[in-house]
mmCIF file of C-alpha atoms in Angstrom:
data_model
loop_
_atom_site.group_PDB
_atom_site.id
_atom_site.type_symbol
_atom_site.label_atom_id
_atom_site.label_comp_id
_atom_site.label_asym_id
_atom_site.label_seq_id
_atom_site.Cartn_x
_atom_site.Cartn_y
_atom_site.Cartn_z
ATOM 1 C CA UNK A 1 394.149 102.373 268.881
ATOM 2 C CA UNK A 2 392.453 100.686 265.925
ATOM 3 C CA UNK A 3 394.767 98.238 264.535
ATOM 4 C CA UNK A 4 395.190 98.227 260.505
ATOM 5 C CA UNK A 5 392.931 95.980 258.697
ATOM 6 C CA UNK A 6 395.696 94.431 256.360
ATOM 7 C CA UNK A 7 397.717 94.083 259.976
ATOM 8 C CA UNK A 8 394.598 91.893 261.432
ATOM 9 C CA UNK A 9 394.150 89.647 258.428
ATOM 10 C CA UNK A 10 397.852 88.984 258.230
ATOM 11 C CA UNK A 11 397.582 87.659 262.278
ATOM 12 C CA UNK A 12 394.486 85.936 261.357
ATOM 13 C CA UNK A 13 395.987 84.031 258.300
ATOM 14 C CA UNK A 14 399.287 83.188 260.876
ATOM 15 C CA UNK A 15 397.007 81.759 263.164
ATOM 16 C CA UNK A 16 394.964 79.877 260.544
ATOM 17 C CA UNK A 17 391.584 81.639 261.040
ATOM 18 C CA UNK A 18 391.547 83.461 257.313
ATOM 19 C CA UNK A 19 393.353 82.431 253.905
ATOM 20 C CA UNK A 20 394.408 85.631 252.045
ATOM 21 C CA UNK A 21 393.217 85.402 248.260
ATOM 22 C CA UNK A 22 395.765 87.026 246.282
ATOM 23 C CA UNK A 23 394.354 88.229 242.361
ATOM 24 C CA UNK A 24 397.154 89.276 240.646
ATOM 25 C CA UNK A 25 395.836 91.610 237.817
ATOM 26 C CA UNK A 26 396.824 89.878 234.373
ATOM 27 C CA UNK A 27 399.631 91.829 232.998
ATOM 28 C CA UNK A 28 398.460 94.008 230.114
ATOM 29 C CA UNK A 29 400.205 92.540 226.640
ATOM 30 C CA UNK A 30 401.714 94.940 224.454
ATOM 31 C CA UNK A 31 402.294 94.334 220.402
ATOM 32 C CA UNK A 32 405.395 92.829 219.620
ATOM 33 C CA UNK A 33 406.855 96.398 217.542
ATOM 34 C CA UNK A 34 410.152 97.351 217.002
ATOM 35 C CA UNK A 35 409.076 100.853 218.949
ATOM 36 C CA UNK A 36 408.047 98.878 222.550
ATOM 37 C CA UNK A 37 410.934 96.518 222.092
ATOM 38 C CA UNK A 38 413.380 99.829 221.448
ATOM 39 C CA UNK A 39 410.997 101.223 224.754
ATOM 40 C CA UNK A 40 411.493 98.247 226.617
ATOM 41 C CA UNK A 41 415.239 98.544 226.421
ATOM 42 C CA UNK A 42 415.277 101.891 227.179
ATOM 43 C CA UNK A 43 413.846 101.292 230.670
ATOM 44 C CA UNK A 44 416.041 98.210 231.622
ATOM 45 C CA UNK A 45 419.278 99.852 230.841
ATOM 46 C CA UNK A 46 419.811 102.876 232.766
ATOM 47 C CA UNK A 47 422.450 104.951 231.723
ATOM 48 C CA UNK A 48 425.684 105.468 234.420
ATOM 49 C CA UNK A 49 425.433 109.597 234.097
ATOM 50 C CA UNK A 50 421.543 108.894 235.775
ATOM 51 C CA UNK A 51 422.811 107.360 238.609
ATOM 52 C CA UNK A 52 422.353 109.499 241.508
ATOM 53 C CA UNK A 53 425.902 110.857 243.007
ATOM 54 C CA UNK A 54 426.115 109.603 246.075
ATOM 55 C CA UNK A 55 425.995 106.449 244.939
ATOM 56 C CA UNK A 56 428.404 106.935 242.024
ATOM 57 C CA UNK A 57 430.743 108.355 244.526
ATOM 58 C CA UNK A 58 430.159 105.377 246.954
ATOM 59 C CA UNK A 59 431.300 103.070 244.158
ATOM 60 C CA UNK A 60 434.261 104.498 243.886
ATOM 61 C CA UNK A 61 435.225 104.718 247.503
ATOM 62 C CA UNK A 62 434.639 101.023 247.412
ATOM 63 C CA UNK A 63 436.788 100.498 244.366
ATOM 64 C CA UNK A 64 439.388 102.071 245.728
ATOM 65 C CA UNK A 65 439.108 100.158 248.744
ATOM 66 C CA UNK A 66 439.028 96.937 247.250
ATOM 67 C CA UNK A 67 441.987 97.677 244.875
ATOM 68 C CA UNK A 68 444.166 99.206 247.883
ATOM 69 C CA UNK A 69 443.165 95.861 250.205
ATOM 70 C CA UNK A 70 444.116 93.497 247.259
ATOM 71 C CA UNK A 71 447.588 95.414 247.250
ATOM 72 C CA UNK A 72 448.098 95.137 250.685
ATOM 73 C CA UNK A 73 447.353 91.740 250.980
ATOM 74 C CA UNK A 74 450.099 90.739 248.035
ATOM 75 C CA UNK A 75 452.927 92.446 249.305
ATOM 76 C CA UNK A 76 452.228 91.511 252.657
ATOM 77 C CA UNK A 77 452.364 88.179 251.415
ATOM 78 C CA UNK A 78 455.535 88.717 249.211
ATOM 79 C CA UNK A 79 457.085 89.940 252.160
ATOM 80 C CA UNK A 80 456.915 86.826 253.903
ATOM 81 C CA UNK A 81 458.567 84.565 251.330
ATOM 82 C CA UNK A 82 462.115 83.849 251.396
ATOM 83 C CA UNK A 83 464.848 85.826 250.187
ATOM 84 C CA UNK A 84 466.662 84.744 247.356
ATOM 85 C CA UNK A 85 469.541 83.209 248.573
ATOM 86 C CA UNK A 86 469.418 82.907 251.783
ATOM 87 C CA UNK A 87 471.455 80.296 253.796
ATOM 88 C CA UNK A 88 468.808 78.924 255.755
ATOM 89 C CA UNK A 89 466.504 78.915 252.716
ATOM 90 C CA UNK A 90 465.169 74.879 251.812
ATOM 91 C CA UNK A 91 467.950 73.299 250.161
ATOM 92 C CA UNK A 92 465.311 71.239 248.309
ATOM 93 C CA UNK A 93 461.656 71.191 246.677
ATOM 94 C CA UNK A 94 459.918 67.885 247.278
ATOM 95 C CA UNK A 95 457.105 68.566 245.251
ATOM 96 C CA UNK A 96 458.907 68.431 241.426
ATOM 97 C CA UNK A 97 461.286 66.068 242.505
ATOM 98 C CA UNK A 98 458.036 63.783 243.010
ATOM 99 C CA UNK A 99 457.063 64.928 239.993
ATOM 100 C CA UNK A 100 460.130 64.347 237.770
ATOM 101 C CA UNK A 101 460.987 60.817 239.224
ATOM 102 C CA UNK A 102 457.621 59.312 240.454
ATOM 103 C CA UNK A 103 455.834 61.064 237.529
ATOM 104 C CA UNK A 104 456.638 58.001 234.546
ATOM 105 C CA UNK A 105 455.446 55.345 237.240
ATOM 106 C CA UNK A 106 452.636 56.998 238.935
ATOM 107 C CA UNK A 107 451.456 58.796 236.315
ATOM 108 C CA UNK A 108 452.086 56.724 233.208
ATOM 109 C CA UNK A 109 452.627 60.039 231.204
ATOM 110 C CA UNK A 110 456.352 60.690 229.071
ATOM 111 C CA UNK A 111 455.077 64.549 228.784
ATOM 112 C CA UNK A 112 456.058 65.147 232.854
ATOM 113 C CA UNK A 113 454.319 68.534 232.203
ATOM 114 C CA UNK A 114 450.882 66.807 231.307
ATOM 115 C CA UNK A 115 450.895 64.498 234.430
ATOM 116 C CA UNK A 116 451.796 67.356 236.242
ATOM 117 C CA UNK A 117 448.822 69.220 235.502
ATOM 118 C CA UNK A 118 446.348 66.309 234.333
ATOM 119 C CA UNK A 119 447.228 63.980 237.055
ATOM 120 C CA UNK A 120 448.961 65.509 240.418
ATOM 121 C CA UNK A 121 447.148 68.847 240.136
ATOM 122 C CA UNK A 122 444.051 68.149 237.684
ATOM 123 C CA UNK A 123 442.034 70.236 240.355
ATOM 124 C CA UNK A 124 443.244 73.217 239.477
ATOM 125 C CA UNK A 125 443.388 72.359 235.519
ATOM 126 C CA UNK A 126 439.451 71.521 236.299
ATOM 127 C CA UNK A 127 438.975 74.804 237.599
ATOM 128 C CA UNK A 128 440.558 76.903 234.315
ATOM 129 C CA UNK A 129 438.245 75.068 232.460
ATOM 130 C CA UNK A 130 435.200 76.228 234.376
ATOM 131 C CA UNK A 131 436.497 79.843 234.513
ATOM 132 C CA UNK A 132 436.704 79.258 230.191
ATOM 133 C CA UNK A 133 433.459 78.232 230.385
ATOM 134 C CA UNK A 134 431.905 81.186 233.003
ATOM 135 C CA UNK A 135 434.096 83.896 230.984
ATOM 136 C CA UNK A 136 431.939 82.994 228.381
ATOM 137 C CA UNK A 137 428.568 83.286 230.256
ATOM 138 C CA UNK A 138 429.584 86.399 231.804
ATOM 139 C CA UNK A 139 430.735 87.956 228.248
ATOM 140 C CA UNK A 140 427.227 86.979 227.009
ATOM 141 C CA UNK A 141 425.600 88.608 229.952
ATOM 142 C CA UNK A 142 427.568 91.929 229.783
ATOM 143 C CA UNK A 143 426.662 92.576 226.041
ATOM 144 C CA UNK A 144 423.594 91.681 226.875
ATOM 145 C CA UNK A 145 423.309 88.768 223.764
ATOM 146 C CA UNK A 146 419.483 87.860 224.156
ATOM 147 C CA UNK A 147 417.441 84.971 222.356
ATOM 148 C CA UNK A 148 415.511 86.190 219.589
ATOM 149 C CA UNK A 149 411.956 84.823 219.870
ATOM 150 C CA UNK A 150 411.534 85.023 216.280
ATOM 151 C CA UNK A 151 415.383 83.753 214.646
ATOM 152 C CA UNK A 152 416.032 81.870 217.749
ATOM 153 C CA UNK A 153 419.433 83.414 217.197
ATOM 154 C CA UNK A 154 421.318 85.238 220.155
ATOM 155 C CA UNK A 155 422.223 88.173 219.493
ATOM 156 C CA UNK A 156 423.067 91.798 220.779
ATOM 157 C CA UNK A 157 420.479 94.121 220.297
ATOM 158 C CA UNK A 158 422.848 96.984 219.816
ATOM 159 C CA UNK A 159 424.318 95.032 216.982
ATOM 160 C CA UNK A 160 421.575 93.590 215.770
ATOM 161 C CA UNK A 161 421.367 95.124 212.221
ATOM 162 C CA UNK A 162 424.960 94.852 211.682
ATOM 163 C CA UNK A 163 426.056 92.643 209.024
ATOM 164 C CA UNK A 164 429.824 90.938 208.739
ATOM 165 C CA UNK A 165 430.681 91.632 204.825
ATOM 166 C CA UNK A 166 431.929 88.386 203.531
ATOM 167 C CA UNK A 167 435.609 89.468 202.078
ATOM 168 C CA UNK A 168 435.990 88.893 198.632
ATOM 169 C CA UNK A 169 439.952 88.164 198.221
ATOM 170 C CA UNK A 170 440.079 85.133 196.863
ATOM 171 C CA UNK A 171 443.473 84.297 198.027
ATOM 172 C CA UNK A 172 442.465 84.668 201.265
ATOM 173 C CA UNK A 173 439.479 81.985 200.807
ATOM 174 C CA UNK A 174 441.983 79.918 198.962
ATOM 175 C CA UNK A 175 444.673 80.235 201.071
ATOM 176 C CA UNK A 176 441.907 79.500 204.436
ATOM 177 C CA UNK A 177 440.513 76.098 202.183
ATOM 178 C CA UNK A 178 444.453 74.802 202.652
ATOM 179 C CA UNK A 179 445.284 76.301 205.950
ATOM 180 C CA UNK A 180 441.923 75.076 207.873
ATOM 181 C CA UNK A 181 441.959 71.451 207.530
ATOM 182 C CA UNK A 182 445.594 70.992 207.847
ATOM 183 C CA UNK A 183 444.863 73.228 211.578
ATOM 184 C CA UNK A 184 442.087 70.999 212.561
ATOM 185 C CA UNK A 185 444.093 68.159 212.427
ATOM 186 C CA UNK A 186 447.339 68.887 213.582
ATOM 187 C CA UNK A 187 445.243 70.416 216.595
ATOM 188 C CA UNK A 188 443.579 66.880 217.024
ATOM 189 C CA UNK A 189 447.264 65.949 216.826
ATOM 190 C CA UNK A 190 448.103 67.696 219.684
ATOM 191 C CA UNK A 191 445.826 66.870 222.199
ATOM 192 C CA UNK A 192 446.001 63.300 221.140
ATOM 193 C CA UNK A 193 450.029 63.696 221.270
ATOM 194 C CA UNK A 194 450.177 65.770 224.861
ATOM 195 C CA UNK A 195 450.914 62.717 227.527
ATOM 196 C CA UNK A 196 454.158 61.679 224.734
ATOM 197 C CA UNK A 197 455.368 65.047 223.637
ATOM 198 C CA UNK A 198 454.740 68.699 223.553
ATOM 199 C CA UNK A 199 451.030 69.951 223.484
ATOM 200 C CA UNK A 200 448.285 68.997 225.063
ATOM 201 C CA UNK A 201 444.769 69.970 225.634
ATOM 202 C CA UNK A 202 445.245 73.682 225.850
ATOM 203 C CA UNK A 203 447.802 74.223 223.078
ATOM 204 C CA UNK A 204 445.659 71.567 220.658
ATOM 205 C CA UNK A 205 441.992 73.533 221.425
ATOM 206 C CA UNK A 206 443.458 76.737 220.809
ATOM 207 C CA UNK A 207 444.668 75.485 217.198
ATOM 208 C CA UNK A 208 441.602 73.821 216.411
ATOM 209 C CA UNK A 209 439.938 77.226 217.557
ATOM 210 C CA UNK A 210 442.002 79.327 215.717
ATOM 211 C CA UNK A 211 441.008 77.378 212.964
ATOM 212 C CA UNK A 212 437.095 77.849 213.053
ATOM 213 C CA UNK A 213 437.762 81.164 213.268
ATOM 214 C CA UNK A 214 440.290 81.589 210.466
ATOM 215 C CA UNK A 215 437.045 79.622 208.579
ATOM 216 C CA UNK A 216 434.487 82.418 209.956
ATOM 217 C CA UNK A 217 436.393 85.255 208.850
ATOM 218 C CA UNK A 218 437.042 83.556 205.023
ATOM 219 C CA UNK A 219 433.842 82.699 204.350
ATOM 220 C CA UNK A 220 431.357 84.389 206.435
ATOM 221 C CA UNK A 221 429.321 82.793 209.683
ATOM 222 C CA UNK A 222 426.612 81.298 208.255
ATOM 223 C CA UNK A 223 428.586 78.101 206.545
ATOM 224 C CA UNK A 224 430.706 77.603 209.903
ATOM 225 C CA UNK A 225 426.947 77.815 211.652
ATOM 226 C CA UNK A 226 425.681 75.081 209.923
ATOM 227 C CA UNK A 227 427.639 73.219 212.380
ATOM 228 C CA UNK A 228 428.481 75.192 214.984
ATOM 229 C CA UNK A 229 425.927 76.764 216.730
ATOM 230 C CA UNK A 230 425.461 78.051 220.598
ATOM 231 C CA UNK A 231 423.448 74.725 221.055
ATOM 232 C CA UNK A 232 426.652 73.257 219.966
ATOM 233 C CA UNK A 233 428.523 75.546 221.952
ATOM 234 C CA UNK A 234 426.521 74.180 225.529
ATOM 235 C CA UNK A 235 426.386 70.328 224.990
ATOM 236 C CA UNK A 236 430.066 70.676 223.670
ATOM 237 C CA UNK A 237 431.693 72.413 226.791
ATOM 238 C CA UNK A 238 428.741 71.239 229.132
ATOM 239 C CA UNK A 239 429.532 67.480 227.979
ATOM 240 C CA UNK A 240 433.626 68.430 228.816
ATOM 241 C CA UNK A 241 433.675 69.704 231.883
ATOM 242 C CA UNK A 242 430.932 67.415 233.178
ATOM 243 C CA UNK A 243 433.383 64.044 231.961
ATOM 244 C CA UNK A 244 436.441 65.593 232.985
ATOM 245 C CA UNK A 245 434.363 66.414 236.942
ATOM 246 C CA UNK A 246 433.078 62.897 236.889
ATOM 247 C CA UNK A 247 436.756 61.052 235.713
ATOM 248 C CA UNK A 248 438.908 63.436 238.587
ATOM 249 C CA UNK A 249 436.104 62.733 241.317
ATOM 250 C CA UNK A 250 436.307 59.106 240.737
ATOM 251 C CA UNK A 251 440.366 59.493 240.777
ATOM 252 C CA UNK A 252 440.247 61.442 243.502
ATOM 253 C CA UNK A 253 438.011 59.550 246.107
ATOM 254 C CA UNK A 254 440.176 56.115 245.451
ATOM 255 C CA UNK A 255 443.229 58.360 245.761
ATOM 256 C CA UNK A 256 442.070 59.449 249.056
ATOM 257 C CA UNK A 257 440.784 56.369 250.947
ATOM 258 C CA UNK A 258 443.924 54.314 249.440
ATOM 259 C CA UNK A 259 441.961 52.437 246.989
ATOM 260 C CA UNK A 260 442.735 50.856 243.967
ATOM 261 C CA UNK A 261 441.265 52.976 240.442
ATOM 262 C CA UNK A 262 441.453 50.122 238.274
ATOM 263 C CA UNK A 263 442.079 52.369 235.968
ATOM 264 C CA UNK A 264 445.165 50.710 233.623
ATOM 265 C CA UNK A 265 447.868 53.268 232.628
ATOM 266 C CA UNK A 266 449.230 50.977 229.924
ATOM 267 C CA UNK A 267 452.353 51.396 228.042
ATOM 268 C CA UNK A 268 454.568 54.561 228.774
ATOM 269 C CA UNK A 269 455.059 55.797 224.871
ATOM 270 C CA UNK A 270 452.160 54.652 223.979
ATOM 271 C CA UNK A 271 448.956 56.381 222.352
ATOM 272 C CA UNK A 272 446.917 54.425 224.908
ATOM 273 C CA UNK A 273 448.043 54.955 227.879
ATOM 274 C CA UNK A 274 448.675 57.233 230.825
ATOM 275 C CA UNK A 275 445.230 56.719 232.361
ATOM 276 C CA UNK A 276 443.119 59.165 232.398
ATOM 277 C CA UNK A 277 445.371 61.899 231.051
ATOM 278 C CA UNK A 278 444.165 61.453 227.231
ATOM 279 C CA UNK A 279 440.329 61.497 228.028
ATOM 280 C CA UNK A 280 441.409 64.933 230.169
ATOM 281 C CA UNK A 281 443.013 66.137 227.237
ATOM 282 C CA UNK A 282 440.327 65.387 224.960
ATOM 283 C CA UNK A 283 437.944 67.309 226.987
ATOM 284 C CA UNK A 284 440.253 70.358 228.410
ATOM 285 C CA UNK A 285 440.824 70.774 223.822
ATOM 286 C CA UNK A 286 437.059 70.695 223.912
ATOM 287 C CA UNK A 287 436.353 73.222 226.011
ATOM 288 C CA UNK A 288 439.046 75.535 224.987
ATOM 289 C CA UNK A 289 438.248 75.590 221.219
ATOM 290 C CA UNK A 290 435.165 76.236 221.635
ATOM 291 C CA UNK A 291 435.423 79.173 223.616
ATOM 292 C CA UNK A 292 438.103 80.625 221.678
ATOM 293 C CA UNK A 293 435.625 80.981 218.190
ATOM 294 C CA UNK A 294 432.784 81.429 221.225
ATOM 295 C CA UNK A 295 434.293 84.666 222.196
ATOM 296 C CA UNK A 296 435.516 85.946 218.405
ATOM 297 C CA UNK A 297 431.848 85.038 217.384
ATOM 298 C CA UNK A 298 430.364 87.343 220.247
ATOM 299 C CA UNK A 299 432.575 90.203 219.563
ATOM 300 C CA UNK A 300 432.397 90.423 216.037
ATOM 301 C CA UNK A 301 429.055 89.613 215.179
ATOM 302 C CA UNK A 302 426.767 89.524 218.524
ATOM 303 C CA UNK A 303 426.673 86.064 218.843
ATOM 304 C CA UNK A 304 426.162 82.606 217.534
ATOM 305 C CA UNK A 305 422.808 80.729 215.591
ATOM 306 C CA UNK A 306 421.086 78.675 218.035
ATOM 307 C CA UNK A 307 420.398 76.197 215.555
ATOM 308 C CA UNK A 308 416.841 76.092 216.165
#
């Protein structure tokens, strides 16, 4: 039995006896047209009716699978808690009695909700941040919001001819010129405030984004883009989340081998103070202002100037 010749020279190039030459044929260009860009389109998207059925109906057997499991598992789960009531039932919860009477000493923080979440659980805060942050990527890869080679904009080719008419009620614009500063700041107020009072990093970025986009809407994207683009966008929330890692992970290894942080929590009341709950603040605002006009940016207009 004659064995295949790509077979042989495959054995021979394992063995080291022959070096396959691979000449990939240069790919054949096509002009840049707004016909093969609509072509090109076509083919990568493939419409759901074109599927074929058996693996639309596949998809939903899994669904339905997954959805039932996920069920399951829950109210097995809330099955097993305790009933309400119940005599033998813990009498008492450790964890926010730490909280509440270790939290002004350990912590440094008068807001016991902000060392709660900044400073005994900042894992999980860290994690919300990055799920901001991924939302974000995974909006821009559902509607497909591509970098134009030419604008060096991202945008939605769908909506790419769409235009956002500028209103022209000009108390709306004058009532926005008040209404925006006055929300920066008091957001900037907030995040600053959050270890001493009410607010925080969460409450204080969605102001400050509520503001950019109460901005965008009054008078139109491109002023607002000037300064805020998607380049802003990344260094912005990249810069965040990659201080707020880098400040826990420090915390956390001392914490855990029983080492000192050097890290001075200061004056309880004071603006300074609290350790490392400010900076955490600071960045969790950071993060969540910008994705809040990130996301009204993407859904009303396609995207955001890259700045380029």
């Amino acid at each position: 039995m004659k064995v295949p010749d790509f077979i042989a020279r495959f054995v021979n190039w394992v063995e080291g006896e022959e070096t396959i030459k691979i000449d990939p044929k240069p790919a054949r260009k096509r002009p840049k047209t707004p016909e093969n860009r609509r072509r090109k389109l076509e083919r990568s998207s493939v419409p759901f009716s074109d599927v074929h059925p058996l693996f639309t109906t596949a998809y939903d057997v899994i669904s339905v699978l997954v959805c039932v499991t996920l069920v399951v598992v829950l109210l097995i789960t809330v099955s097993w808690m305790p009933r309400f009531g119940e005599s033998d039932n813990p009498a008492e919860n450790e964890v926010y009695t730490r909280y509440l009477e270790e939290e002004l000493e350990e912590a440094g923080a008068v807001n016991a909700v902000a060392g709660m979440i900044l400073d005994y659980r900042a894992f999980d805060t860290l994690g919300e941040s990055n799920v901001l942050f991924i939302a974000v990527c995974s909006v821009i890869i559902l509607l497909r919001a591509d970098k134009s080679k030419t604008t060096g904009k991202y945008h939605i080719p769908e909506l790419q001819a769409t235009t956002i008419p500028k209103p022209d009620d000009k108390v709306f614009r004058g009532a926005a010129t008040l209404l925006v500063p006055v929300g920066v700041l008091f957001g900037i107020y907030v995040i600053l405030n959050g270890h001493l009072s009410a607010g925080g990093g969460f409450s204080g970025g969605a102001i400050i984004g509520a503001s950019f986009i109460l901005y965008a809407a009054a008078f139109g994207f491109e002023k607002l883009e000037k300064y805020f683009t998607f380049r802003t966008y990344q260094w912005v929330s990249f810069g965040a989340l990659i201080t707020y890692t880098l400040l826990k992970t420090y915390s956390f290894y001392t914490g855990a081998n029983d080492l000192e942080s050097h890290i001075p929590l200061g004056t309880p009341g004071a603006i300074l103070s609290s350790g490392l709950i400010l900076p955490l603040n600071i960045c969790v605002g950071l993060v969540v202002a910008c994705t809040m006009y990130m996301f009204y940016a993407l859904f009303t207009k396609g995207g955001l100037g890259n700045g380029q």
